[in-house]
Amino acid sequence: MEFAKRQCWLLMLISGLAQAAESDFQITAMDGGQISWTNCFSNGVCTVESASQLNRANPWIPWRNYFTTNPAGLGLLPSSSPCDFFRLRAVEISTNKEAFTNLVRSYGLLHTIAGSGADGGVDGVNYWLARFEGGYATNAALSRPHFAMADTNGNVFIVDKNSHAVLKVTPDRRIHTVAGTHASGNGPDGAQLATTVALKFPNGLWVFADGTFFVLDTGNGKVRRVDTNGIMTTLFQDKKGMGDGRGLWVKQDQSVIYYCASTDLKQWTPSDGVSALNKKFHDLGNIFVNGDVIVATDRGDNTVWTVDARTGTRTFLYGNGGTKLVVDNTLAVTNGLDQVRGVWQPPIGGYFLVTDAGAQFLYVDRAGLIHIMVDGHGDDHAGDGQWFYAPRTYKFGQLRSVSMDSQGNLLIVENDLGYVRRIDFQRLTP
């Protein structure tokens, strides 16, 4: 199929598509810098690739990946490119034997995007210095950050607990304070410029696509909202306190908020206020919400659970309660998840998990098998600029959280020394 002058759209499928269906995977349209397709995998990755010429001297170059959750999909093309030829590739990430390999090969380089690791990482110590403001994010010493999450403009927000602030890394790689004064306090609840409102050990964060964000101000027992104009308001206060609160999730219409308060998973609604949804945890980590299902990590019990958002009923999901390191490609229910903290569900199903003491970044597939994505130990911090996947090679220290941005890149908060890492959702080779 050919469109415009010397632009040719080619198709290629890899990994397990039945021969009968192979010819059905096709481009359906190309218009305004977009390409659409049909009959792709319902659980997979589609990659747009480009080449300047169709010969061995001009290899195909991966342009962008897209998770596919339906047979039909839509992707973007380079807005300005010298390339003349494009093609699509599709891989399945379900329960087929190549699923994990296909997932791993869809991701690329590992980077540190924030944190210098220059100071000691002692809990309770604020390492923020005025000279960090506006500078490169990798030159700034972070102070026990817990969670990082991005908006659709490429800004990465970081809740930096011991500097009593929320920071933002912009696409130019510079870091800025967007909430808090970098001094512990209990700022006013009314509408104020967020950088003038004192926070106390903020330890949870949730970010909307437009850059509106919410802060779990644990030391003050409050959830605060910061609008895109930089104005902060307090939504509510939990007068019983939040303890070592970490997880926070806010529904898009702000009709319900779920958050973690040590042993209790709680919810807030504008009409009913604060209530306990489940009080049976040992030491909650983070949460991920999909419809009426809340997935919660219990750091104190080394396990992962689901909670029914309607009834509060808790159901066991993964982990045997032990602290032994994960055995790759075995059932998640039989493995120890040493101080599991972070959880995120990618569009293709399964769950990404991260462990604190275990220092392992993991993926549990749709069949319930657990896989080691990146291994770690202690305060190790390595692998920048390398392909992220290197079995039995330590690249991470203790891990606190994992999230995914709108383009599929993974954001991981790592190490007492304070780093935020990114794994690119970008193939390295065709």
Short mmCIF file of C-alpha atoms in Angstrom, two decimals:
data_model
loop_
_atom_site.label_atom_id
_atom_site.label_comp_id
_atom_site.label_asym_id
_atom_site.label_seq_id
_atom_site.Cartn_x
_atom_site.Cartn_y
_atom_site.Cartn_z
CA MET A 1 0.00 0.00 0.00
CA GLU A 2 1.48 3.33 -1.00
CA PHE A 3 0.65 6.86 0.08
CA ALA A 4 2.09 10.13 -1.28
CA LYS A 5 5.42 10.51 -2.98
CA ARG A 6 7.90 7.76 -2.11
CA GLN A 7 6.07 6.94 1.14
CA CYS A 8 5.35 3.24 1.48
CA TRP A 9 3.58 1.63 4.44
CA LEU A 10 4.69 -1.93 5.07
CA LEU A 11 3.41 -4.54 7.51
CA MET A 12 5.28 -7.12 9.54
CA LEU A 13 4.11 -9.39 12.34
CA ILE A 14 6.21 -11.24 14.85
CA SER A 15 5.69 -13.67 17.69
CA GLY A 16 2.89 -16.09 17.48
CA LEU A 17 0.13 -14.71 15.29
CA ALA A 18 -1.67 -17.56 13.55
CA GLN A 19 -0.93 -17.84 9.85
CA ALA A 20 -4.59 -17.57 9.00
CA ALA A 21 -4.85 -14.22 10.71
CA GLU A 22 -1.50 -12.86 9.57
CA SER A 23 -2.81 -11.42 6.33
CA ASP A 24 -5.68 -9.74 8.20
CA PHE A 25 -3.43 -7.38 10.18
CA GLN A 26 -3.48 -4.26 8.07
CA ILE A 27 -3.32 -0.50 7.94
CA THR A 28 -6.76 1.01 7.54
CA ALA A 29 -5.91 4.69 7.11
CA MET A 30 -3.20 7.32 7.11
CA ASP A 31 -4.24 10.90 7.66
CA GLY A 32 -2.71 14.01 9.21
CA GLY A 33 0.35 12.31 10.66
CA GLN A 34 -1.63 9.41 12.09
CA ILE A 35 -1.79 5.77 11.14
CA SER A 36 -4.55 3.35 12.10
CA TRP A 37 -4.65 -0.44 11.93
CA THR A 38 -6.98 -3.35 12.47
CA ASN A 39 -6.83 -7.05 13.44
CA CYS A 40 -3.92 -6.60 15.83
CA PHE A 41 -3.44 -8.47 19.12
CA SER A 42 -5.88 -7.62 21.90
CA ASN A 43 -3.03 -7.86 24.39
CA GLY A 44 0.20 -6.74 22.84
CA VAL A 45 2.47 -4.02 21.54
CA CYS A 46 2.41 -2.41 18.10
CA THR A 47 5.59 -0.63 16.97
CA VAL A 48 5.88 2.02 14.27
CA GLU A 49 9.25 1.79 12.50
CA SER A 50 10.86 3.93 9.81
CA ALA A 51 13.61 3.68 7.20
CA SER A 52 15.05 6.13 4.71
CA GLN A 53 15.54 3.48 2.00
CA LEU A 54 14.56 -0.14 1.56
CA ASN A 55 18.04 -1.67 1.53
CA ARG A 56 20.52 -3.19 3.95
CA ALA A 57 22.42 0.06 4.33
CA ASN A 58 19.34 1.76 5.80
CA PRO A 59 17.99 -0.32 8.69
CA TRP A 60 14.53 -0.03 10.15
CA ILE A 61 14.48 2.24 13.21
CA PRO A 62 11.80 1.86 15.92
CA TRP A 63 9.88 5.12 16.25
CA ARG A 64 7.20 4.55 18.90
CA ASN A 65 5.44 1.74 20.75
CA TYR A 66 1.75 1.43 21.56
CA PHE A 67 0.09 -1.04 23.87
CA THR A 68 -2.76 -2.74 22.03
CA THR A 69 -5.86 -3.71 23.98
CA ASN A 70 -8.19 -3.94 20.98
CA PRO A 71 -7.75 -5.27 17.44
CA ALA A 72 -8.07 -1.72 16.08
CA GLY A 73 -5.67 1.06 17.03
CA LEU A 74 -4.22 4.44 16.17
CA GLY A 75 -0.65 5.75 16.28
CA LEU A 76 1.31 8.91 15.56
CA LEU A 77 4.03 9.34 12.97
CA PRO A 78 7.08 11.62 13.09
CA SER A 79 5.95 15.20 12.50
CA SER A 80 9.08 15.95 10.51
CA SER A 81 11.29 13.12 9.35
CA PRO A 82 13.65 12.44 6.47
CA CYS A 83 12.37 8.88 6.46
CA ASP A 84 10.43 7.74 3.43
CA PHE A 85 9.21 4.32 4.54
CA PHE A 86 7.30 3.13 7.58
CA ARG A 87 6.09 -0.24 8.82
CA LEU A 88 4.16 -1.70 11.75
CA ARG A 89 5.20 -4.65 13.87
CA ALA A 90 2.99 -6.41 16.39
CA VAL A 91 3.80 -8.77 19.26
CA GLU A 92 1.50 -10.58 21.64
CA ILE A 93 1.82 -10.16 25.40
CA SER A 94 -0.73 -12.49 26.89
CA THR A 95 -0.17 -16.05 28.08
CA ASN A 96 1.80 -17.33 25.10
CA LYS A 97 5.29 -18.68 25.75
CA GLU A 98 6.96 -15.61 24.22
CA ALA A 99 4.88 -13.08 26.16
CA PHE A 100 7.51 -12.00 28.67
CA THR A 101 10.24 -11.91 26.03
CA ASN A 102 8.02 -9.71 23.87
CA LEU A 103 7.40 -7.36 26.80
CA VAL A 104 11.09 -7.10 27.69
CA ARG A 105 12.13 -6.40 24.11
CA SER A 106 9.53 -3.65 23.84
CA TYR A 107 11.43 -1.63 26.46
CA GLY A 108 14.80 0.04 26.04
CA LEU A 109 17.27 2.16 27.96
CA LEU A 110 17.43 2.84 31.69
CA HIS A 111 18.02 6.41 32.85
CA THR A 112 18.28 8.40 36.06
CA ILE A 113 16.06 11.45 35.59
CA ALA A 114 16.32 12.95 39.09
CA GLY A 115 18.59 12.65 42.10
CA SER A 116 22.35 12.95 42.53
CA GLY A 117 22.83 10.50 45.39
CA ALA A 118 25.43 12.93 46.70
CA ASP A 119 24.27 12.88 50.33
CA GLY A 120 23.76 10.15 52.85
CA GLY A 121 20.07 9.44 52.43
CA VAL A 122 19.48 9.45 56.18
CA ASP A 123 15.79 9.34 57.04
CA GLY A 124 14.45 12.55 58.52
CA VAL A 125 17.16 14.73 56.94
CA ASN A 126 16.31 17.44 54.41
CA TYR A 127 18.98 17.61 51.71
CA TRP A 128 17.37 20.29 49.57
CA LEU A 129 19.49 23.35 48.77
CA ALA A 130 18.35 26.60 47.15
CA ARG A 131 20.88 26.15 44.35
CA PHE A 132 19.05 23.04 43.13
CA GLU A 133 16.04 25.14 42.08
CA GLY A 134 15.82 25.35 38.30
CA GLY A 135 18.99 23.30 37.82
CA TYR A 136 19.41 19.91 36.23
CA ALA A 137 17.40 17.33 38.15
CA THR A 138 20.28 14.86 38.32
CA ASN A 139 22.35 17.44 40.23
CA ALA A 140 19.74 17.76 42.99
CA ALA A 141 19.98 15.69 46.16
CA LEU A 142 16.56 14.22 46.94
CA SER A 143 15.32 13.50 50.45
CA ARG A 144 13.68 10.07 50.63
CA PRO A 145 11.27 10.50 47.68
CA HIS A 146 8.47 7.97 47.57
CA PHE A 147 6.41 8.34 44.41
CA ALA A 148 6.79 9.83 40.91
CA MET A 149 4.09 10.29 38.31
CA ALA A 150 3.85 12.20 35.02
CA ASP A 151 1.32 14.35 33.21
CA THR A 152 0.77 14.16 29.46
CA ASN A 153 3.10 17.11 28.81
CA GLY A 154 6.13 15.10 29.92
CA ASN A 155 6.46 16.67 33.37
CA VAL A 156 7.39 14.22 36.13
CA PHE A 157 6.14 15.08 39.64
CA ILE A 158 8.03 13.74 42.68
CA VAL A 159 6.82 13.75 46.26
CA ASP A 160 10.00 14.37 48.27
CA LYS A 161 9.09 13.41 51.82
CA ASN A 162 11.95 14.78 53.90
CA SER A 163 12.26 18.05 52.01
CA HIS A 164 8.56 18.59 52.71
CA ALA A 165 7.84 19.41 49.08
CA VAL A 166 6.62 18.26 45.69
CA LEU A 167 9.11 18.69 42.86
CA LYS A 168 8.63 18.70 39.09
CA VAL A 169 11.12 17.60 36.45
CA THR A 170 10.33 19.32 33.16
CA PRO A 171 11.13 17.91 29.69
CA ASP A 172 14.31 20.03 29.61
CA ARG A 173 15.53 17.87 32.55
CA ARG A 174 15.40 20.70 35.10
CA ILE A 175 13.83 20.51 38.55
CA HIS A 176 11.41 22.95 40.15
CA THR A 177 9.49 23.14 43.43
CA VAL A 178 5.74 23.11 42.81
CA ALA A 179 4.38 22.64 46.35
CA GLY A 180 5.76 23.17 49.84
CA THR A 181 8.38 25.52 51.24
CA HIS A 182 11.10 22.94 51.98
CA ALA A 183 10.46 23.50 55.68
CA SER A 184 8.18 21.37 57.85
CA GLY A 185 4.91 23.03 58.78
CA ASN A 186 1.14 23.04 58.45
CA GLY A 187 0.21 25.61 55.86
CA PRO A 188 -3.27 27.13 55.50
CA ASP A 189 -6.13 25.15 53.98
CA GLY A 190 -7.62 27.90 51.84
CA ALA A 191 -6.55 28.77 48.31
CA GLN A 192 -2.88 29.75 48.38
CA LEU A 193 0.09 29.62 46.04
CA ALA A 194 1.30 26.05 46.55
CA THR A 195 4.95 27.03 47.03
CA THR A 196 3.96 29.18 50.02
CA VAL A 197 2.09 26.39 51.84
CA ALA A 198 4.21 24.43 54.31
CA LEU A 199 3.84 20.63 54.22
CA LYS A 200 5.00 17.97 56.67
CA PHE A 201 6.45 14.69 55.38
CA PRO A 202 4.28 14.42 52.24
CA ASN A 203 4.48 10.79 51.17
CA GLY A 204 1.84 10.18 48.52
CA LEU A 205 0.97 11.72 45.16
CA TRP A 206 -1.52 11.45 42.32
CA VAL A 207 -1.31 13.37 39.03
CA PHE A 208 -4.00 14.08 36.45
CA ALA A 209 -3.19 14.23 32.74
CA ASP A 210 -3.42 18.03 32.66
CA GLY A 211 -0.93 18.49 35.53
CA THR A 212 -3.40 18.92 38.38
CA PHE A 213 -1.94 16.97 41.28
CA PHE A 214 -2.88 15.78 44.76
CA VAL A 215 -0.60 15.43 47.78
CA LEU A 216 -0.91 13.06 50.72
CA ASP A 217 0.40 15.46 53.38
CA THR A 218 0.86 12.68 55.91
CA GLY A 219 2.38 14.70 58.75
CA ASN A 220 -0.66 16.95 58.77
CA GLY A 221 -3.20 14.23 57.94
CA LYS A 222 -4.45 16.11 54.87
CA VAL A 223 -5.03 15.59 51.19
CA ARG A 224 -4.33 18.76 49.23
CA ARG A 225 -4.99 19.63 45.59
CA VAL A 226 -2.82 21.84 43.39
CA ASP A 227 -4.48 23.16 40.25
CA THR A 228 -2.69 23.86 36.98
CA ASN A 229 -2.43 27.52 38.00
CA GLY A 230 -0.30 26.53 41.01
CA ILE A 231 -2.98 27.23 43.64
CA MET A 232 -3.29 24.73 46.49
CA THR A 233 -6.40 23.97 48.52
CA THR A 234 -7.01 21.34 51.19
CA LEU A 235 -9.69 18.84 50.25
CA PHE A 236 -10.01 17.20 53.65
CA GLN A 237 -8.25 16.26 56.88
CA ASP A 238 -8.19 12.82 58.47
CA LYS A 239 -8.35 13.74 62.14
CA LYS A 240 -7.26 10.25 63.17
CA GLY A 241 -4.02 10.76 61.26
CA MET A 242 -2.41 9.00 58.33
CA GLY A 243 0.59 7.41 60.02
CA ASP A 244 3.07 6.21 57.41
CA GLY A 245 0.63 6.88 54.61
CA ARG A 246 1.95 6.18 51.11
CA GLY A 247 -0.64 5.19 48.53
CA LEU A 248 -3.03 7.76 47.05
CA TRP A 249 -5.54 7.52 44.19
CA VAL A 250 -8.02 10.15 43.03
CA LYS A 251 -10.91 9.53 40.65
CA GLN A 252 -10.96 11.87 37.66
CA ASP A 253 -14.16 13.61 38.78
CA GLN A 254 -12.84 13.78 42.38
CA SER A 255 -15.94 11.98 43.66
CA VAL A 256 -13.83 9.48 45.61
CA ILE A 257 -10.29 9.31 46.95
CA TYR A 258 -8.57 6.18 48.27
CA TYR A 259 -5.47 6.44 50.44
CA CYS A 260 -3.29 4.42 52.76
CA ALA A 261 -2.87 5.19 56.45
CA SER A 262 -0.42 2.62 57.89
CA THR A 263 -2.64 -0.43 58.50
CA ASP A 264 -5.86 1.07 57.12
CA LEU A 265 -7.06 1.50 53.57
CA LYS A 266 -9.39 4.50 53.66
CA GLN A 267 -11.70 6.39 51.36
CA TRP A 268 -13.09 9.90 51.20
CA THR A 269 -16.12 11.24 49.37
CA PRO A 270 -17.44 14.81 49.41
CA SER A 271 -20.75 13.65 50.88
CA ASP A 272 -19.60 11.13 53.50
CA GLY A 273 -16.12 12.31 54.39
CA VAL A 274 -13.46 9.86 55.63
CA SER A 275 -14.21 6.20 56.31
CA ALA A 276 -12.13 3.03 56.69
CA LEU A 277 -12.53 0.62 53.79
CA ASN A 278 -10.33 -2.15 55.22
CA LYS A 279 -8.30 -2.22 58.47
CA LYS A 280 -6.55 -5.59 58.18
CA PHE A 281 -3.19 -4.64 56.69
CA HIS A 282 0.17 -4.69 58.45
CA ASP A 283 1.88 -1.75 56.71
CA LEU A 284 0.41 -0.52 53.46
CA GLY A 285 2.55 0.52 50.52
CA ASN A 286 0.90 1.72 47.31
CA ILE A 287 -2.39 1.13 45.55
CA PHE A 288 -3.67 0.85 41.99
CA VAL A 289 -7.35 1.15 41.15
CA ASN A 290 -9.16 -0.41 38.20
CA GLY A 291 -12.90 0.09 38.36
CA ASP A 292 -14.15 -1.35 41.65
CA VAL A 293 -10.94 -3.28 42.30
CA ILE A 294 -8.21 -1.75 44.46
CA VAL A 295 -4.87 -3.54 44.38
CA ALA A 296 -2.86 -2.86 47.53
CA THR A 297 0.65 -3.86 48.57
CA ASP A 298 1.21 -4.82 52.20
CA ARG A 299 4.86 -3.97 52.83
CA GLY A 300 4.70 -5.30 56.37
CA ASP A 301 3.33 -8.68 55.30
CA ASN A 302 5.24 -9.09 52.00
CA THR A 303 1.97 -9.69 50.15
CA VAL A 304 -0.36 -8.12 47.58
CA TRP A 305 -4.14 -8.02 47.89
CA THR A 306 -7.25 -6.84 46.08
CA VAL A 307 -9.97 -4.92 47.89
CA ASP A 308 -13.53 -4.59 46.62
CA ALA A 309 -14.20 -0.84 46.58
CA ARG A 310 -17.92 -1.45 47.15
CA THR A 311 -17.71 -3.78 50.15
CA GLY A 312 -14.16 -3.46 51.48
CA THR A 313 -13.68 -7.22 51.16
CA ARG A 314 -10.00 -8.15 50.95
CA THR A 315 -8.78 -11.03 48.74
CA PHE A 316 -5.25 -12.46 48.62
CA LEU A 317 -3.41 -11.99 45.33
CA TYR A 318 0.38 -12.62 45.50
CA GLY A 319 3.23 -13.44 47.90
CA ASN A 320 3.82 -16.18 50.46
CA GLY A 321 4.69 -13.74 53.25
CA GLY A 322 8.39 -14.62 53.14
CA THR A 323 11.45 -12.51 52.41
CA LYS A 324 13.43 -14.74 50.06
CA LEU A 325 14.20 -13.21 46.68
CA VAL A 326 11.88 -14.03 43.80
CA VAL A 327 12.57 -17.11 41.71
CA ASP A 328 12.15 -16.08 38.09
CA ASN A 329 9.29 -17.56 36.05
CA THR A 330 7.51 -19.27 38.94
CA LEU A 331 4.08 -18.68 40.43
CA ALA A 332 3.75 -15.33 42.20
CA VAL A 333 1.70 -16.88 45.00
CA THR A 334 4.64 -19.10 46.03
CA ASN A 335 7.28 -16.35 46.16
CA GLY A 336 8.46 -14.04 48.88
CA LEU A 337 7.95 -10.35 48.07
CA ASP A 338 10.40 -8.74 50.48
CA GLN A 339 8.72 -5.51 51.64
CA VAL A 340 6.70 -5.11 48.45
CA ARG A 341 5.78 -1.44 48.03
CA GLY A 342 4.89 -0.44 44.48
CA VAL A 343 2.19 -1.72 42.14
CA TRP A 344 1.01 -0.64 38.69
CA GLN A 345 -1.09 -2.37 36.07
CA PRO A 346 -0.07 -1.93 32.42
CA PRO A 347 -2.78 -1.86 29.73
CA ILE A 348 -1.98 -5.43 28.65
CA GLY A 349 -2.79 -6.84 32.10
CA GLY A 350 -0.72 -8.39 34.85
CA TYR A 351 1.05 -6.18 37.39
CA PHE A 352 4.38 -4.47 37.83
CA LEU A 353 5.64 -4.76 41.41
CA VAL A 354 8.66 -3.33 43.23
CA THR A 355 10.15 -4.49 46.52
CA ASP A 356 11.97 -2.40 49.08
CA ALA A 357 14.30 -4.76 50.94
CA GLY A 358 14.28 -7.16 47.99
CA ALA A 359 15.24 -4.36 45.56
CA GLN A 360 13.56 -6.19 42.68
CA PHE A 361 11.43 -4.78 39.86
CA LEU A 362 9.00 -7.52 38.88
CA TYR A 363 6.22 -8.34 36.45
CA VAL A 364 3.42 -10.79 37.19
CA ASP A 365 1.88 -11.94 33.92
CA ARG A 366 -1.72 -12.83 33.18
CA ALA A 367 -1.03 -16.47 34.01
CA GLY A 368 0.22 -15.58 37.50
CA LEU A 369 3.91 -16.20 36.76
CA ILE A 370 6.38 -13.71 38.21
CA HIS A 371 9.37 -12.43 36.24
CA ILE A 372 12.39 -10.37 37.30
CA MET A 373 12.57 -7.25 35.15
CA VAL A 374 15.51 -5.64 37.00
CA ASP A 375 17.45 -7.01 39.96
CA GLY A 376 19.07 -5.04 42.75
CA HIS A 377 20.70 -5.13 46.13
CA GLY A 378 21.20 -2.71 49.03
CA ASP A 379 22.12 0.75 47.78
CA ASP A 380 23.23 -0.34 44.32
CA HIS A 381 22.59 2.17 41.57
CA ALA A 382 23.86 1.37 38.08
CA GLY A 383 22.97 0.79 34.46
CA ASP A 384 22.25 4.28 33.15
CA GLY A 385 22.33 4.39 29.36
CA GLN A 386 22.14 0.60 29.12
CA TRP A 387 19.35 -1.74 28.07
CA PHE A 388 17.44 -2.18 31.29
CA TYR A 389 17.23 -5.99 31.14
CA ALA A 390 20.32 -7.79 32.43
CA PRO A 391 19.58 -10.89 34.52
CA ARG A 392 21.71 -11.37 37.65
CA THR A 393 23.10 -7.84 37.30
CA TYR A 394 22.34 -5.39 40.11
CA LYS A 395 21.05 -2.04 38.85
CA PHE A 396 18.66 -0.99 41.63
CA GLY A 397 18.75 -0.31 45.34
CA GLN A 398 15.65 -0.39 47.56
CA LEU A 399 12.55 0.38 45.54
CA ARG A 400 9.56 2.42 46.61
CA SER A 401 7.13 2.80 43.73
CA VAL A 402 6.45 2.29 40.04
CA SER A 403 4.15 4.16 37.67
CA MET A 404 3.68 4.47 33.93
CA ASP A 405 3.38 7.68 31.92
CA SER A 406 1.01 8.30 29.02
CA GLN A 407 3.55 7.00 26.49
CA GLY A 408 4.21 3.75 28.37
CA ASN A 409 7.57 4.73 29.92
CA LEU A 410 8.11 3.32 33.40
CA LEU A 411 8.97 5.62 36.33
CA ILE A 412 10.59 4.00 39.36
CA VAL A 413 11.58 5.62 42.64
CA GLU A 414 14.69 3.99 44.01
CA ASN A 415 17.08 3.95 46.92
CA ASP A 416 17.45 5.73 50.25
CA LEU A 417 19.92 8.00 48.45
CA GLY A 418 17.01 9.23 46.36
CA TYR A 419 16.75 8.58 42.62
CA VAL A 420 13.97 8.56 40.07
CA ARG A 421 14.65 6.20 37.15
CA ARG A 422 12.95 5.84 33.78
CA ILE A 423 12.79 2.81 31.48
CA ASP A 424 11.93 3.89 27.94
CA PHE A 425 9.02 2.21 26.19
CA GLN A 426 11.15 2.10 23.07
CA ARG A 427 12.59 -0.82 21.17
CA LEU A 428 16.33 -0.69 20.63
CA THR A 429 16.33 -2.80 17.47
CA PRO A 430 13.68 -3.90 14.98
#
